Amino acid sequence: MRLFTAILLPEDVRTELAGLAGGLPGARWSPEENYHLTLRFIGEVDNGFAEELAEALSHVGGEDFELAIHSLGSFGGARPRAVWAGIAPSKALAALRRRVESALVRAGLPPEERKFTPHITLGRTAGARPAAVAAWLGDRGAFRLPAFAVGGFSLMSSRLGSAAPAYREEVRYPFGGEAFAP
């Protein structure tokens, strides 16, 4: 089972982000229902270890906070491979990320070595010309969304295929409540 932890986005935020899709020849846009903010990619694990990780995450806790989308950008430098919506700096998000990471490491996962860059992937751009990606970003440079509430996080599974990955929420961890399988 291929797992990751994420903050799922409210429907109105996903709808606004979906409005950005298009206008970039060669891009493969993520489906609106796939938009999320990854806290930690876990990878492929067996069912037994997945249950251990799910239990460890039930102790993360936290309090509701707000996040805002404040930028657009790309990964890949001179050859952009993805465009994303960036999250405004948030101490509450950074603290949640640290707690999730600590819980997963205590459960036996190796520490994440990559720097945490909070973002929502909008699309893959390996098939787009770099100049077109730069122009697409430039045309939308002032994109911002109002803050939205975050009331917990989720353990997600993904199945890769020829089209967009299929994501499934395995466990929801509401702040101040009991974890449950939706």
Protein backbone atom coordinates (compact mmCIF):
# COMPACT_ATOMS: atom_id res chain seq x y z
CA MET A 1 0.00 0.00 0.00
CA ARG A 2 1.43 3.41 -1.03
CA LEU A 3 0.80 6.02 1.68
CA PHE A 4 1.21 9.69 2.47
CA THR A 5 -0.18 12.15 5.02
CA ALA A 6 -2.01 15.22 3.80
CA ILE A 7 -4.25 18.14 4.55
CA LEU A 8 -7.34 17.88 2.38
CA LEU A 9 -8.67 21.12 0.93
CA PRO A 10 -12.17 22.55 1.22
CA GLU A 11 -14.27 22.22 -1.92
CA ASP A 12 -14.31 25.98 -2.60
CA VAL A 13 -10.50 26.11 -2.52
CA ARG A 14 -10.23 23.12 -4.87
CA THR A 15 -12.71 24.79 -7.25
CA GLU A 16 -10.69 28.04 -7.30
CA LEU A 17 -7.48 26.11 -7.97
CA ALA A 18 -9.12 24.08 -10.74
CA GLY A 19 -9.92 27.37 -12.45
CA LEU A 20 -6.19 27.81 -13.07
CA ALA A 21 -5.95 24.67 -15.24
CA GLY A 22 -5.52 25.27 -18.93
CA GLY A 23 -3.62 27.69 -21.10
CA LEU A 24 -0.37 25.70 -20.95
CA PRO A 25 0.12 23.36 -23.92
CA GLY A 26 1.76 20.08 -22.93
CA ALA A 27 0.71 20.24 -19.27
CA ARG A 28 -1.14 17.35 -17.60
CA TRP A 29 -3.48 18.89 -15.03
CA SER A 30 -4.28 17.15 -11.76
CA PRO A 31 -7.97 16.38 -11.26
CA GLU A 32 -9.64 18.77 -8.83
CA GLU A 33 -10.47 15.93 -6.43
CA ASN A 34 -6.74 15.13 -6.13
CA TYR A 35 -5.68 18.56 -4.81
CA HIS A 36 -4.14 18.25 -1.34
CA LEU A 37 -1.20 19.50 0.72
CA THR A 38 1.22 16.63 1.39
CA LEU A 39 2.67 16.66 4.89
CA ARG A 40 4.85 13.56 4.48
CA PHE A 41 5.22 11.01 1.70
CA ILE A 42 5.56 7.56 3.25
CA GLY A 43 5.79 5.28 0.23
CA GLU A 44 5.04 1.60 -0.20
CA VAL A 45 4.44 -0.31 3.05
CA ASP A 46 2.77 -3.61 3.94
CA ASN A 47 -0.63 -3.67 5.64
CA GLY A 48 0.78 -4.47 9.09
CA PHE A 49 3.17 -1.52 9.05
CA ALA A 50 0.41 0.70 7.63
CA GLU A 51 -1.69 -0.12 10.72
CA GLU A 52 1.25 0.75 13.00
CA LEU A 53 1.71 4.08 11.23
CA ALA A 54 -2.02 4.82 11.45
CA GLU A 55 -1.94 4.18 15.20
CA ALA A 56 1.16 6.37 15.66
CA LEU A 57 -0.52 9.23 13.80
CA SER A 58 -3.55 9.06 16.10
CA HIS A 59 -1.38 10.62 18.83
CA VAL A 60 -0.28 13.68 16.80
CA GLY A 61 -3.12 15.99 17.92
CA GLY A 62 -3.23 19.71 17.37
CA GLU A 63 -5.55 22.69 17.23
CA ASP A 64 -7.43 24.17 14.30
CA PHE A 65 -5.54 26.78 12.30
CA GLU A 66 -5.76 28.62 9.00
CA LEU A 67 -3.72 28.42 5.82
CA ALA A 68 -3.66 30.72 2.80
CA ILE A 69 -2.50 30.17 -0.76
CA HIS A 70 -0.23 33.05 -1.66
CA SER A 71 1.80 32.14 -4.74
CA LEU A 72 2.24 30.00 -7.81
CA GLY A 73 5.51 28.42 -8.85
CA SER A 74 7.21 25.45 -10.43
CA PHE A 75 9.62 22.68 -9.51
CA GLY A 76 12.42 21.68 -11.82
CA GLY A 77 14.43 24.85 -12.40
CA ALA A 78 15.19 25.51 -16.07
CA ARG A 79 13.13 22.45 -17.08
CA PRO A 80 9.95 22.75 -15.00
CA ARG A 81 8.30 19.42 -14.25
CA ALA A 82 5.35 20.64 -12.13
CA VAL A 83 3.41 23.80 -11.35
CA TRP A 84 2.03 24.37 -7.87
CA ALA A 85 0.16 26.72 -5.56
CA GLY A 86 2.29 27.77 -2.59
CA ILE A 87 1.16 28.09 1.01
CA ALA A 88 1.85 31.26 3.01
CA PRO A 89 4.33 30.67 5.87
CA SER A 90 2.56 29.18 8.88
CA LYS A 91 4.02 28.30 12.27
CA ALA A 92 1.02 26.04 12.95
CA LEU A 93 1.61 24.11 9.71
CA ALA A 94 5.33 23.75 10.47
CA ALA A 95 4.51 22.47 13.96
CA LEU A 96 1.99 19.95 12.58
CA ARG A 97 4.55 18.76 10.03
CA ARG A 98 7.14 18.24 12.81
CA ARG A 99 4.65 16.28 14.95
CA VAL A 100 3.65 14.06 12.01
CA GLU A 101 7.30 13.44 11.15
CA SER A 102 8.17 12.60 14.77
CA ALA A 103 5.28 10.14 15.05
CA LEU A 104 6.25 8.38 11.83
CA VAL A 105 9.93 8.15 12.80
CA ARG A 106 9.02 6.76 16.24
CA ALA A 107 6.92 4.13 14.45
CA GLY A 108 9.96 3.04 12.42
CA LEU A 109 9.95 5.14 9.25
CA PRO A 110 13.33 6.65 8.27
CA PRO A 111 13.50 10.44 8.71
CA GLU A 112 12.53 12.59 5.73
CA GLU A 113 15.66 14.21 4.33
CA ARG A 114 14.02 16.58 1.86
CA LYS A 115 13.14 20.11 2.93
CA PHE A 116 9.40 20.60 3.48
CA THR A 117 8.02 22.94 0.82
CA PRO A 118 4.27 23.27 1.43
CA HIS A 119 2.46 23.30 -1.90
CA ILE A 120 -0.46 21.90 -3.86
CA THR A 121 0.52 20.32 -7.17
CA LEU A 122 -1.69 21.67 -9.95
CA GLY A 123 -0.18 19.84 -12.90
CA ARG A 124 2.81 18.15 -14.48
CA THR A 125 4.67 20.18 -17.06
CA ALA A 126 7.36 17.85 -18.43
CA GLY A 127 5.63 18.08 -21.84
CA ALA A 128 5.45 21.89 -21.83
CA ARG A 129 8.07 24.31 -23.12
CA PRO A 130 9.94 26.07 -20.27
CA ALA A 131 9.16 29.50 -21.78
CA ALA A 132 5.45 28.61 -21.84
CA VAL A 133 5.57 27.59 -18.16
CA ALA A 134 7.26 30.89 -17.30
CA ALA A 135 4.63 32.82 -19.26
CA TRP A 136 1.78 30.86 -17.62
CA LEU A 137 3.17 31.65 -14.16
CA GLY A 138 3.79 35.29 -15.09
CA ASP A 139 0.21 35.76 -16.29
CA ARG A 140 -1.07 34.47 -12.94
CA GLY A 141 1.55 35.99 -10.67
CA ALA A 142 -0.91 37.83 -8.44
CA PHE A 143 -2.96 34.71 -7.64
CA ARG A 144 -3.99 34.53 -3.98
CA LEU A 145 -6.78 32.86 -2.04
CA PRO A 146 -8.23 33.85 1.33
CA ALA A 147 -7.29 31.78 4.35
CA PHE A 148 -9.14 28.53 4.92
CA ALA A 149 -9.60 26.48 8.08
CA VAL A 150 -7.61 23.32 8.78
CA GLY A 151 -9.27 21.04 11.31
CA GLY A 152 -7.06 17.97 11.01
CA PHE A 153 -5.11 15.83 8.57
CA SER A 154 -5.46 12.46 6.83
CA LEU A 155 -3.57 9.28 6.05
CA MET A 156 -4.02 8.72 2.32
CA SER A 157 -3.30 5.85 -0.05
CA SER A 158 -2.57 6.20 -3.74
CA ARG A 159 -2.75 3.86 -6.69
CA LEU A 160 -0.69 4.80 -9.70
CA GLY A 161 -2.00 4.15 -13.17
CA SER A 162 -1.72 5.40 -16.72
CA ALA A 163 -3.93 8.39 -15.87
CA ALA A 164 -3.85 10.53 -12.72
CA PRO A 165 -3.23 8.66 -9.44
CA ALA A 166 -6.31 7.51 -7.54
CA TYR A 167 -6.25 8.76 -3.93
CA ARG A 168 -8.23 7.35 -1.03
CA GLU A 169 -8.56 8.73 2.47
CA GLU A 170 -7.75 5.80 4.78
CA VAL A 171 -7.91 7.54 8.17
CA ARG A 172 -8.97 11.06 9.16
CA TYR A 173 -7.37 12.66 12.23
CA PRO A 174 -9.54 15.60 13.32
CA PHE A 175 -7.95 17.91 15.86
CA GLY A 176 -9.66 17.43 19.20
CA GLY A 177 -11.44 14.25 18.11
CA GLU A 178 -11.02 10.54 17.54
CA ALA A 179 -9.42 9.24 14.35
CA PHE A 180 -11.84 7.45 12.02
CA ALA A 181 -11.99 5.75 8.64
CA PRO A 182 -14.28 7.85 6.40
